[in-house]
Coordinates of C-alpha atoms in Angstrom, one line a residue:
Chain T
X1 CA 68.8 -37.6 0.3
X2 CA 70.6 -40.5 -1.3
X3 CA 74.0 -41.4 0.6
X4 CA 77.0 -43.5 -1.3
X5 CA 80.3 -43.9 -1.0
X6 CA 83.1 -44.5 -3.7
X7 CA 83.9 -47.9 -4.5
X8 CA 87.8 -48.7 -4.1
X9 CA 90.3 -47.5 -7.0
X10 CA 91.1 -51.1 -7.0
X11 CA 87.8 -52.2 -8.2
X12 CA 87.4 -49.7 -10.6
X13 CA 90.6 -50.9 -12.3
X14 CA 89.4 -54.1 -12.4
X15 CA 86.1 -53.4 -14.0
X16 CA 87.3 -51.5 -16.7
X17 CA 90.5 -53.5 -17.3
X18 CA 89.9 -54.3 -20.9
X19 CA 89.1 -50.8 -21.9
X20 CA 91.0 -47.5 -22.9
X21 CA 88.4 -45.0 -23.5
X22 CA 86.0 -44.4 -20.6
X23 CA 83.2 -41.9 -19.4
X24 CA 83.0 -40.7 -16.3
X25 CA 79.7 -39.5 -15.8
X26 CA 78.8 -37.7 -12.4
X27 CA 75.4 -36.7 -11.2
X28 CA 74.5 -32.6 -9.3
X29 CA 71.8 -34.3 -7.3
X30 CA 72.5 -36.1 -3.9
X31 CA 75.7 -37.5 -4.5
X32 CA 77.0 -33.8 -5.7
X33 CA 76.0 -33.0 -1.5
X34 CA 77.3 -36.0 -0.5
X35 CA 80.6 -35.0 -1.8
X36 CA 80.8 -38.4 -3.7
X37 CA 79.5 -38.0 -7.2
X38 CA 79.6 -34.7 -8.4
X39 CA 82.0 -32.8 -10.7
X40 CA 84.7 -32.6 -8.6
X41 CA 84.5 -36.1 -7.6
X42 CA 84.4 -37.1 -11.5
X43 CA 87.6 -35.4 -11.9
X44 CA 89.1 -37.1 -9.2
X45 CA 88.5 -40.4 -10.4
X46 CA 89.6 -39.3 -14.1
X47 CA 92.7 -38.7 -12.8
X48 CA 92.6 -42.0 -10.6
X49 CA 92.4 -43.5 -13.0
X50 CA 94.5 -42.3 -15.6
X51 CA 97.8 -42.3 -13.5
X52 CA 97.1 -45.9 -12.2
X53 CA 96.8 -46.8 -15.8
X54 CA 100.2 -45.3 -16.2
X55 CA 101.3 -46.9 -13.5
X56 CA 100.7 -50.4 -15.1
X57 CA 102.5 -49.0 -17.9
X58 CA 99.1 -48.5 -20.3
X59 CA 97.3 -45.7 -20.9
X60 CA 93.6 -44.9 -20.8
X61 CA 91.4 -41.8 -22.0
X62 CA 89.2 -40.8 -19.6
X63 CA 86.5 -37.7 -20.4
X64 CA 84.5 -36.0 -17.9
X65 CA 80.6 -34.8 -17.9
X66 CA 78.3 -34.2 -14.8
X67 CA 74.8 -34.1 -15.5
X68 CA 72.2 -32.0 -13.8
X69 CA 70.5 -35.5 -12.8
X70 CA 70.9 -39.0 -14.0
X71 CA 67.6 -40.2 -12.5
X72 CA 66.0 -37.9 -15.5
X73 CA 65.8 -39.0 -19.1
X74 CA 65.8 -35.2 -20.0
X75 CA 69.4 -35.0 -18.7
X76 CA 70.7 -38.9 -19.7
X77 CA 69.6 -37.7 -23.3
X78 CA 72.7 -34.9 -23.1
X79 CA 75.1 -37.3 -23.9
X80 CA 73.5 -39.5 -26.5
X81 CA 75.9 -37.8 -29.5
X82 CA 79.0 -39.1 -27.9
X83 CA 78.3 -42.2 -25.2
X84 CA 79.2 -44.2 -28.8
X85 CA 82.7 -43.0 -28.6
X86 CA 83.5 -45.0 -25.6
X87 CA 83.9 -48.6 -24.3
X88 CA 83.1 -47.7 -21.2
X89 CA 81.1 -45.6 -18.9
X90 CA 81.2 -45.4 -15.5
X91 CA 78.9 -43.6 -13.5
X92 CA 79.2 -42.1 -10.7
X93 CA 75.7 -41.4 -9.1
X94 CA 73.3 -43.6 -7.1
X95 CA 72.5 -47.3 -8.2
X96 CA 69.4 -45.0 -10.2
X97 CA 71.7 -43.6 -12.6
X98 CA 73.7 -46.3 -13.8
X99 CA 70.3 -48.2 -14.3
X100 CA 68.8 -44.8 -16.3
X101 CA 71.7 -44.8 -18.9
X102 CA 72.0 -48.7 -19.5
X103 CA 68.1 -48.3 -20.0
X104 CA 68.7 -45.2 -22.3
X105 CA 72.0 -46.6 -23.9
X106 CA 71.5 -50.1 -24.9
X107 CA 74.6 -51.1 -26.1
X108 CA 76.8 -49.6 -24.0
X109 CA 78.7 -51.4 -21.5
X110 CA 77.8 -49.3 -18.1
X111 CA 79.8 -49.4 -14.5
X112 CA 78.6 -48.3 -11.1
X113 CA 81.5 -46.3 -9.5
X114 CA 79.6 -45.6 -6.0
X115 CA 77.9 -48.4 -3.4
X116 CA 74.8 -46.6 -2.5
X117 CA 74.3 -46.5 1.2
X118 CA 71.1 -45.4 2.0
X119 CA 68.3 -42.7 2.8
X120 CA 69.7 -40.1 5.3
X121 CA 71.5 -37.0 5.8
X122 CA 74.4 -35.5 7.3
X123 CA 74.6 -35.2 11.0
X124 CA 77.9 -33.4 11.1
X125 CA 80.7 -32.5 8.7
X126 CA 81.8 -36.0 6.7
X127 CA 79.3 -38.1 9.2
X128 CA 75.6 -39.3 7.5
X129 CA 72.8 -41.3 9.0
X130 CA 70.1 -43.3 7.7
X131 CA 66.9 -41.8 8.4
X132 CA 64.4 -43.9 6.4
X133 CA 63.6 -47.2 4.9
X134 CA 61.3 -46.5 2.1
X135 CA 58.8 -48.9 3.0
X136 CA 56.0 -46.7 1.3
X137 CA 53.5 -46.4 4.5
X138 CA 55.3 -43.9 7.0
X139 CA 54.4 -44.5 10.4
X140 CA 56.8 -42.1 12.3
X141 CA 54.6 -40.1 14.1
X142 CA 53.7 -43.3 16.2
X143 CA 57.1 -43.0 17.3
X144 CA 58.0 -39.6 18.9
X145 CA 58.7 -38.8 15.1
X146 CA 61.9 -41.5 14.8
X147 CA 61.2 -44.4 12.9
X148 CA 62.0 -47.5 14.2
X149 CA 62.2 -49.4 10.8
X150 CA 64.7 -47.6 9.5
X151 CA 67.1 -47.2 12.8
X152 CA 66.1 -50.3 14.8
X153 CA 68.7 -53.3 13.8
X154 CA 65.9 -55.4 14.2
X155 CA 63.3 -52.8 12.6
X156 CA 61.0 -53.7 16.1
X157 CA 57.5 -52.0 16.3
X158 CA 57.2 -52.9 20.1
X159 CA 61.2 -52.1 21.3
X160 CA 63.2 -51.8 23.1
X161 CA 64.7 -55.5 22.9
X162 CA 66.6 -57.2 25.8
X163 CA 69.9 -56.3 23.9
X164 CA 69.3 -52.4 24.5
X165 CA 72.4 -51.4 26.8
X166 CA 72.7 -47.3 28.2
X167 CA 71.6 -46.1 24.9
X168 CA 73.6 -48.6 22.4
X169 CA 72.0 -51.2 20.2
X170 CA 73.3 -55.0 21.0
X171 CA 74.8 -55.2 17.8
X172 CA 77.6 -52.6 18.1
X173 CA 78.9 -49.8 21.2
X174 CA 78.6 -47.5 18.2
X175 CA 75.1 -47.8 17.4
X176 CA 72.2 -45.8 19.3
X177 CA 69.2 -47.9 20.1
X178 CA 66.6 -46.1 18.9
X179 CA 64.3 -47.5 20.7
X180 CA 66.3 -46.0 23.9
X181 CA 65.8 -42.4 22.2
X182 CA 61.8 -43.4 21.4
X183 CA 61.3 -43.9 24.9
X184 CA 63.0 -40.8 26.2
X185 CA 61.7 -38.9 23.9
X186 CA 58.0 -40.0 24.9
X187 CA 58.3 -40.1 28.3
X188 CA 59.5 -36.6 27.9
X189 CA 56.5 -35.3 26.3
X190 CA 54.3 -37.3 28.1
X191 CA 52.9 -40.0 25.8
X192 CA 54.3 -43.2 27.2
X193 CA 50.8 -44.6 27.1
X194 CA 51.0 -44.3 23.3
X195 CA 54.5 -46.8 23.2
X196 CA 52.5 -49.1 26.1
X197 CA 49.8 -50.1 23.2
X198 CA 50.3 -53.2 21.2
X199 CA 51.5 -52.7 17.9
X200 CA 50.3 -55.6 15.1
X201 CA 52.3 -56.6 12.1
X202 CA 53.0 -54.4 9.8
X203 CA 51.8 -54.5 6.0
X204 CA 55.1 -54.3 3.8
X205 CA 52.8 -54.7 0.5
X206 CA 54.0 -50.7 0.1
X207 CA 57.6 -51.7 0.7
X208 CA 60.2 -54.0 -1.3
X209 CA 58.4 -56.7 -0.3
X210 CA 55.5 -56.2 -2.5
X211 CA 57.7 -56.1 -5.3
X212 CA 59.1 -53.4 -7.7
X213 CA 57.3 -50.4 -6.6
X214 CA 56.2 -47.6 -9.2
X215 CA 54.3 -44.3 -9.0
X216 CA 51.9 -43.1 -10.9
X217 CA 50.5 -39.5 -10.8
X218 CA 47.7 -38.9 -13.4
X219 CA 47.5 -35.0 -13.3
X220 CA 51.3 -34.9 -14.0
X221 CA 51.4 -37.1 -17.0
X222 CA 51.4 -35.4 -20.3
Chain Z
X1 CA 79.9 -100.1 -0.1
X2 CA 77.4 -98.5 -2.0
X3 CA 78.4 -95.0 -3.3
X4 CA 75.0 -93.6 -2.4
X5 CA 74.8 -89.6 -2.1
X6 CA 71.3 -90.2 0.7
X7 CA 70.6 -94.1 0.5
X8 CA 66.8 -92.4 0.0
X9 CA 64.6 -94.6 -1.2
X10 CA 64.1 -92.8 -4.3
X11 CA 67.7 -92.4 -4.9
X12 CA 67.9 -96.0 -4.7
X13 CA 64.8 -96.7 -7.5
X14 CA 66.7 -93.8 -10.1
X15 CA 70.2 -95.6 -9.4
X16 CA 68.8 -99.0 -10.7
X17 CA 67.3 -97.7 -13.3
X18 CA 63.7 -98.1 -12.7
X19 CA 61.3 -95.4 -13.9
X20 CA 60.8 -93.5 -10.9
X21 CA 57.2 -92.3 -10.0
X22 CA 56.9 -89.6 -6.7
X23 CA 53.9 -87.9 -5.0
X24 CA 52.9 -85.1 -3.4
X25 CA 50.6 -84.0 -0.8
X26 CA 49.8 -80.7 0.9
X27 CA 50.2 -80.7 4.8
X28 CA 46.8 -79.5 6.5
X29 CA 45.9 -75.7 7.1
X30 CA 45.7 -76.5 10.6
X31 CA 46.8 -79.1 13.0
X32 CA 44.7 -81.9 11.5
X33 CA 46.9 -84.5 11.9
X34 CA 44.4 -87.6 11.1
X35 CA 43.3 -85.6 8.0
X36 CA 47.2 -85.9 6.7
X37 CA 47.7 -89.7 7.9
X38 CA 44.2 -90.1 5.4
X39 CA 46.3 -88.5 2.1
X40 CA 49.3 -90.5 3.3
X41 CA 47.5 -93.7 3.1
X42 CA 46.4 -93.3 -0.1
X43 CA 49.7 -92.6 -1.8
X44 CA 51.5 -95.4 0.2
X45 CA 53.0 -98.0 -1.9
X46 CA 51.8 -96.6 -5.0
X47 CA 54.9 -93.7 -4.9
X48 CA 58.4 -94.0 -4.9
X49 CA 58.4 -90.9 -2.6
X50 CA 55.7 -88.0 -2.0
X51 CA 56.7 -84.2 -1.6
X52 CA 55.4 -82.3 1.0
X53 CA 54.8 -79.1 0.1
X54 CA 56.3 -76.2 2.2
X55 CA 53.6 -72.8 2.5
X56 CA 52.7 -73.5 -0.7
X57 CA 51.1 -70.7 -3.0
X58 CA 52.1 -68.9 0.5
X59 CA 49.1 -70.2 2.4
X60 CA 50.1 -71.0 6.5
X61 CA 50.0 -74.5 7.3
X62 CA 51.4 -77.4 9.6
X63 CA 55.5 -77.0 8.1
X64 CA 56.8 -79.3 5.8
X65 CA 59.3 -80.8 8.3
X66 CA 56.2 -81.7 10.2
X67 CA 53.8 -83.1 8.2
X68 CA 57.0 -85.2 6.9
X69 CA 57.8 -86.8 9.8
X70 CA 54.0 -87.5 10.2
X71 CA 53.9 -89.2 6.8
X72 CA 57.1 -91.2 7.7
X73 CA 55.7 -92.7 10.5
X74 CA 52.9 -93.6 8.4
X75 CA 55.3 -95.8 6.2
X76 CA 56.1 -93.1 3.3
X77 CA 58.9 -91.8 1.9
X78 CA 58.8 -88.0 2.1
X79 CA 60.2 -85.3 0.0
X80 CA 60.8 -82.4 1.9
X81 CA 60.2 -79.3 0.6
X82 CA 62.1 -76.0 1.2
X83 CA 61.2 -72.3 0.1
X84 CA 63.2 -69.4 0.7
X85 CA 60.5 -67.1 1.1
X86 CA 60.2 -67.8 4.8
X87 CA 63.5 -68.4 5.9
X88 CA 67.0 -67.2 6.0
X89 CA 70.1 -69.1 5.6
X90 CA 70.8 -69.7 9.4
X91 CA 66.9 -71.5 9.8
X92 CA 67.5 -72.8 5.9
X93 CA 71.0 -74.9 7.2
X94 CA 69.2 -75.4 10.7
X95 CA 66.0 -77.4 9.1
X96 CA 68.3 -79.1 6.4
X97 CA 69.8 -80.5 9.7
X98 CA 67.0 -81.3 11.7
X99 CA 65.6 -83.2 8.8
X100 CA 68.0 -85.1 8.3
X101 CA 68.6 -85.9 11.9
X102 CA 64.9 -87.0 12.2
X103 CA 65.5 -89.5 9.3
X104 CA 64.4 -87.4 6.1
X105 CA 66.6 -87.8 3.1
X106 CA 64.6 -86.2 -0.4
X107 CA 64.7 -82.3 -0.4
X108 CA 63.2 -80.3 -3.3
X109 CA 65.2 -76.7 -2.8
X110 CA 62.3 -73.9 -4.3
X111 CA 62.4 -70.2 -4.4
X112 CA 58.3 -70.2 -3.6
X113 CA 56.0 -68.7 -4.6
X114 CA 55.6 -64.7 -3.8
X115 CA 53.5 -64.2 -0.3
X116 CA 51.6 -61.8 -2.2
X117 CA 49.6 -64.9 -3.8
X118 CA 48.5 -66.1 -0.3
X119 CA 46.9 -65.6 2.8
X120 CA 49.4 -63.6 4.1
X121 CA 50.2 -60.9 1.6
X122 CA 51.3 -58.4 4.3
X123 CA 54.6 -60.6 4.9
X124 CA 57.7 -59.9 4.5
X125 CA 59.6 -62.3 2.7
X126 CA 62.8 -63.2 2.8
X127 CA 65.3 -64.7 0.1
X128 CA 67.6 -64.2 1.9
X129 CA 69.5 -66.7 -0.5
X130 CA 67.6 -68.4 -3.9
X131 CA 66.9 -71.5 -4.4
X132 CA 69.9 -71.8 -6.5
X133 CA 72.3 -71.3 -3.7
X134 CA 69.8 -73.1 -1.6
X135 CA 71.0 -76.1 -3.5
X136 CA 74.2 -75.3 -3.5
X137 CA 74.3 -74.5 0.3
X138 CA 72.9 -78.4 1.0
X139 CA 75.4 -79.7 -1.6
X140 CA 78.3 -78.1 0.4
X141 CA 76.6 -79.5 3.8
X142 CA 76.5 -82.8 2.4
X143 CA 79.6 -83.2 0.2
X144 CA 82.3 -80.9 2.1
X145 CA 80.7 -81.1 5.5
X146 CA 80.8 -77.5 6.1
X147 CA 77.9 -75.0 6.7
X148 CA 77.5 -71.5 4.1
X149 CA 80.5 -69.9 6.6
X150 CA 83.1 -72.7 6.2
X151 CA 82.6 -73.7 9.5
X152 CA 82.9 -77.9 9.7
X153 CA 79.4 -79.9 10.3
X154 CA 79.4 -82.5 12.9
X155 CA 78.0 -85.0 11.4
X156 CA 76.8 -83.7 8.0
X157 CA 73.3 -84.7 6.2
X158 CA 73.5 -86.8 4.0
X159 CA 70.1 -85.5 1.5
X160 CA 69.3 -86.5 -2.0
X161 CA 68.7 -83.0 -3.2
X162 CA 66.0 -81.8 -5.5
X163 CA 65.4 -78.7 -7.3
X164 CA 62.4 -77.6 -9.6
X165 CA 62.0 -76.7 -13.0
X166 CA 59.8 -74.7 -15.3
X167 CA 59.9 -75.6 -18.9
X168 CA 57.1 -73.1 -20.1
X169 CA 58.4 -69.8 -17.8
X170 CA 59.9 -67.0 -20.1
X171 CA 62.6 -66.4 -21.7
X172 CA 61.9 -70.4 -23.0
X173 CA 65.7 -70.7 -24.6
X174 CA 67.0 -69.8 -21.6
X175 CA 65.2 -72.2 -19.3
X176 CA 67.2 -75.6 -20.0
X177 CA 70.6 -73.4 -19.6
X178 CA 69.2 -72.3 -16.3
X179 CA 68.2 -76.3 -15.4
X180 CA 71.8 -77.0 -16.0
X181 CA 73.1 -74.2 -13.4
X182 CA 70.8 -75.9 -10.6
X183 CA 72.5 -79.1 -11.7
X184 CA 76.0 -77.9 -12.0
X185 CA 75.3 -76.3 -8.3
X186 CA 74.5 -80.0 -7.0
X187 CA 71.0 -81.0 -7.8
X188 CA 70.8 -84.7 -7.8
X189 CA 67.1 -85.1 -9.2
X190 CA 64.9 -82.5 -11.2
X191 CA 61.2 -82.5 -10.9
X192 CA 59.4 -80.0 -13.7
X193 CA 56.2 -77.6 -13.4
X194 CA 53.0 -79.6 -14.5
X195 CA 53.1 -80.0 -18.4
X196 CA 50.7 -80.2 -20.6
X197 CA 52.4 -78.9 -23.6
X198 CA 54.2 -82.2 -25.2
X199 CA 55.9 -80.1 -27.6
X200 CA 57.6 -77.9 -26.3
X201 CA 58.4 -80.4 -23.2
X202 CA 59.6 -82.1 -26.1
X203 CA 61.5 -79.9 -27.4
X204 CA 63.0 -78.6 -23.8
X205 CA 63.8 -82.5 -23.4
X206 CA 65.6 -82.8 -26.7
X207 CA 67.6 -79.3 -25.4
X208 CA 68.4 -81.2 -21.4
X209 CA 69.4 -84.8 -23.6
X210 CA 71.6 -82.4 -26.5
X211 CA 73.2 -81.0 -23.4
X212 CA 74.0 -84.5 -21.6
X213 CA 72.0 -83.0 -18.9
X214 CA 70.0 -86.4 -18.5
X215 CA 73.6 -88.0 -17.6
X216 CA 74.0 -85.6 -14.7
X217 CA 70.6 -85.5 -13.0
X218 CA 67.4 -87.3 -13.1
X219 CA 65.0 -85.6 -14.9
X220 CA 60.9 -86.1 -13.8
X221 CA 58.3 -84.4 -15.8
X222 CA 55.7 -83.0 -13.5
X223 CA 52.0 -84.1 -14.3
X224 CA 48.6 -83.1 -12.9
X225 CA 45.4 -84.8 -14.5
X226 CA 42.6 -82.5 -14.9
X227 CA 39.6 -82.4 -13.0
X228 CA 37.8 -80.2 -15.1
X229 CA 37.2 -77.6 -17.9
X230 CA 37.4 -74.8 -15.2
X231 CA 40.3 -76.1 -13.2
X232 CA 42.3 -76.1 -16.9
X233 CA 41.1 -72.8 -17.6
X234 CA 41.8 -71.7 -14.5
X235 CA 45.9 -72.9 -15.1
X236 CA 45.7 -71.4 -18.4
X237 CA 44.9 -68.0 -17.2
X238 CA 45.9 -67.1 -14.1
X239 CA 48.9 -69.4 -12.8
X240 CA 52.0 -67.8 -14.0
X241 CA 54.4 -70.1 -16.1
X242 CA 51.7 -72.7 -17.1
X243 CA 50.8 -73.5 -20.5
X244 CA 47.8 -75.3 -21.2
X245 CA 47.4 -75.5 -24.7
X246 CA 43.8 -74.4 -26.1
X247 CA 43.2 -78.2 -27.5
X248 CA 44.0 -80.0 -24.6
X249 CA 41.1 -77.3 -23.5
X250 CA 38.8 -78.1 -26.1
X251 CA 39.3 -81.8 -25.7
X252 CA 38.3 -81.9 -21.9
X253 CA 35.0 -79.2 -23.2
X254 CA 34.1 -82.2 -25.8
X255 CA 34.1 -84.9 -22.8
X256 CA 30.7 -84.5 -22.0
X257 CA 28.7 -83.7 -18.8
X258 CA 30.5 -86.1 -15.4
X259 CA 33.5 -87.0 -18.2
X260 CA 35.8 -84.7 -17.8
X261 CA 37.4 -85.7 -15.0
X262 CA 38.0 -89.2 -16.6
X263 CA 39.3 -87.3 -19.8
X264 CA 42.2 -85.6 -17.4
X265 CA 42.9 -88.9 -16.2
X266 CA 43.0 -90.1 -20.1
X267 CA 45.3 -87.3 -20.8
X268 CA 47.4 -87.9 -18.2
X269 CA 48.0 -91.4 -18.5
X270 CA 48.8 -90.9 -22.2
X271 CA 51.5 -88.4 -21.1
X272 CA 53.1 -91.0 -18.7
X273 CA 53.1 -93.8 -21.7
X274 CA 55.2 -90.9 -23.7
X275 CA 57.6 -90.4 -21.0
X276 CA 58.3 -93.8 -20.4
X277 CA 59.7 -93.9 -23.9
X278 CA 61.1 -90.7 -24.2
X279 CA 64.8 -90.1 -24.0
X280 CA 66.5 -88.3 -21.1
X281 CA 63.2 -88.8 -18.5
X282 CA 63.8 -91.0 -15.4
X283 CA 60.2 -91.1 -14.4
X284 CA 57.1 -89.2 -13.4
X285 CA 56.1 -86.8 -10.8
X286 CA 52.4 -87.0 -10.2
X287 CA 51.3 -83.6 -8.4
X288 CA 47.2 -84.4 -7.8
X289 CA 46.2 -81.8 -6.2
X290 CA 43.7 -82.3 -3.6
X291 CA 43.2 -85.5 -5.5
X292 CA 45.5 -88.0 -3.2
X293 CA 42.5 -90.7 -3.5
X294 CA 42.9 -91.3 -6.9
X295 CA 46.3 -91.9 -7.0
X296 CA 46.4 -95.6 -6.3
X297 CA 43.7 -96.4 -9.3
X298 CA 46.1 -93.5 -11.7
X299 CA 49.2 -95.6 -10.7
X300 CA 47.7 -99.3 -11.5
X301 CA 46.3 -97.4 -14.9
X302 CA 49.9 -95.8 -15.7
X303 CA 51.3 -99.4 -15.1
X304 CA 53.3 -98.6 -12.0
X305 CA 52.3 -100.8 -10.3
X306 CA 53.8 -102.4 -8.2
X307 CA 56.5 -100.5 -7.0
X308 CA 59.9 -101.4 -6.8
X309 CA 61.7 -102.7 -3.8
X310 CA 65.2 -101.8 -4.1

């Protein structure tokens, strides 16, 4: 799934300064499981923001929705009868949804209330991991099933580098080289020979570097 | 004494006023070093200064820094080119010094052109910064001394700095405001996409002079002679951002069989009489593509001839 974080209080604030009736809008998809988006999360930050308002001695209105899925115009349409009534909205979903309702809702003025992280899951209770780069040609299985893009600092398709140190990566004690584990991992099942072959330059046509990428499926199209 | 931002010699030709007039030449796709000294001798004397392309249209060759200093030695003034497609900010600072430490004092700062148009369309790129901030970047090396981290230069380079623009590329109101913000982030001179549409180069110039954007930068419209009815149509249809209008088309078609070539010349030296005259244009910058051995004979047409020793 898609991992974020909340942006500071702070920088809310600041965003919608000059405004004194905001939408929070929240999202039941990946940020709902990443405990940073979803409808409890939205009315957190109503509240946030409301009493810091108060605090500056001005006062804000601040209403609440949570929508099954901003990266769905089905679901964005839900709150086309009333996204008028505000000068603000800030969303509270992955960079997608913000996107989605200033696409759907021209003239409204729209805020992004999460930084999204990246692709990953949750390795333990209140600790994610990025798992996955998205660059559209998976190659994992060349890799004891790790990818190397993704989890490599320096996204190497031949690793380890020199900097690998008892299992860390050179840039910090508290990152794994992944390499180390690709290694381990193939030496345990017996398939070193497979990491010993040269590995050419990737293509990254299929990933951001080939430019905006869309998807097309003709037998789902209506 | 003099208050000179580079002391370049094509600084020094746009500070005293004289219509400027640069070059450009492609570096080899290889190591073929005699092959570049040939281009350089043709555009020798008859140029204020000649670009040197850097990857362009994302094809591998000998680097920009390279064939400069080649061209240099052979008694040119180069303008180094600088994409940030292939380079992040640490090798973008690192170059801008090791240019300037080898002598080389003209930079054109580009974004450059998208690798998927080249040979290597596998690549990754990496604008890492734009060519915006590229500008900026060299400014602050130059004029504060310090590198993109604040950190103090020893011994700063001192680089007339150049940045492109495209007066045909969408959305066309916003392009002079957009020429301004390169200027207002430190570009010195401008050189423009090739034009072939005078009236809405007109028009964009009337927009730069309205602005007192002529006061702030030197402005050099970017012109390529045409070799032939293919090479325009070509333009026309499948280079993004160029205009070619459909009768400067029909004009090179009615040229006649082994004409056409001459016509592009015609065409081109009428666009160099225009912006001689026309307000807010410090000179011309001649992009002949593969065509480095007709400069000489396009310069003594144009009347630039000879250049000025300043």
């Amino acid at each position: 799934m898609i991992i974020a974080e909340a942006k500071p209080n702070s920088e809310l604030l600041e965003m919608v300064s000059d405004c004194s009736k905001v939408l929070v809008v929240g999202c039941k998809g990946c940020v709902t499981v990443c405990n940073v988006g979803g409808a409890k999360e939205v009315g957190v930050l109503a509240a946030t923001l409301k009493i810091a308002r108060r605090r500056q001695g001005r006062t804000i209105a601040v209403d609440e929705v949570t929508l099954e899925r901003q990266c769905d115009p089905e679901y964005v349409d839900e709150i086309k009868d009333r996204i008028g009534d505000y000068d603000a909205v800030i969303s509270i979903a992955c960079g997608v949804g913000p996107q989605f309702l200033s696409e759907r809702y021209p003239s409204a003025r729209v805020f992004p209330g999460v930084n999204t992280k990246f692709m990953g899951g949750a390795v333990a209770h209140g600790v994610w991991e990025e798992r996955c780069a998205g660059c559209g040609q998976c190659v994992i299985h060349n890799f004891g099933g790790i990818c190397p893009i993704a989890r490599c600092s320096k996204s190497l398709q031949n690793g380890p580098c020199g900097g690998s140190d008892h299992g860390k990566c050179e840039i910090s004690k508290d990152v794994d080289c992944i390499w180390d584990v690709i290694v381990r991992k193939m030496m345990s099942q017996g398939r070193l020979d497979e990491l010993l072959k040269f590995r050419p330059p990737k293509s990254w046509t299929t990933s951001r570097d080939g430019g905006p990428r869309k998807m097309i499926r003709e037998e789902l199209r209506i | 004494m003099s208050e000179f931002k580079s002391g370049s010699n094509l600084e020094k030709v746009l500070r005293a006023g004289h219509f400027a007039f640069t070059g450009e030449c492609g570096p080899p796709t290889g190591a073929n070093v005699e092959a570049l000294k040939k281009k350089a001798a043709y555009l020798k004397g008859m140029v204020d200064a000649v670009n040197i392309t850097d990857n362009q249209t994302a094809v591998v060759r000998m680097p920009s820094w390279a064939a400069s200093l080649i061209v240099m030695q052979e008694g040119v003034e180069p303008n180094f080119q600088m994409v940030c497609r292939d380079r992040n900010r640490l090798a973008a600072q690192s170059d801008v010094l090791g240019i300037y430490a080898h002598g080389i004092r003209n930079m054109l700062c580009l974004s450059g052109d998208h690798q998927k148009f080249g040979n290597h369309p596998d690549a990754k790129n990496v604008y890492d910064i734009d060519s915006m901030q590229l500008i900026h970047t060299v400014k602050t090396m130059r004029d504060e001394g310090k590198f993109l981290n604040g950190q103090d230069i020893d011994v700063p380079p001192k680089i007339f700095i150049g940045a492109a623009s495209n007066p045909f590329a969408e959305p066309f109101e916003y392009r002079v405001h957009r020429l301004a913000k390169k200027i207002a982030a430190g570009a010195d001179f401008v050189q423009t996409q090739c034009i072939y549409n005078m009236d809405r180069f007109r028009e964009f110039m009337k927009q730069a002079v309205d602005m007192g954007l002529h006061e702030k930068c030197y402005i050099l419209p970017g012109v390529t002679p045409m070799k032939s009815v293919g090479m325009a149509l070509y333009m026309s249809r499948s280079v993004p951002g160029m205009d070619v209008p459909e009768d400067l088309i029909k004009r090179l078609r009615g040229a006649g069989k082994g004409k056409v070539a001459e016509e592009g010349i015609r065409f081109a030296l009428e666009q160099i009489e225009e912006f001689k005259e026309m307000e807010g244009v410090a000179g011309v910058h001649l992009m002949a593509i593969e065509w480095e051995h007709r400069v000489p004979e396009i310069a003594e047409r144009a009347g630039m001839l000879p250049r000025p020793s300043v």
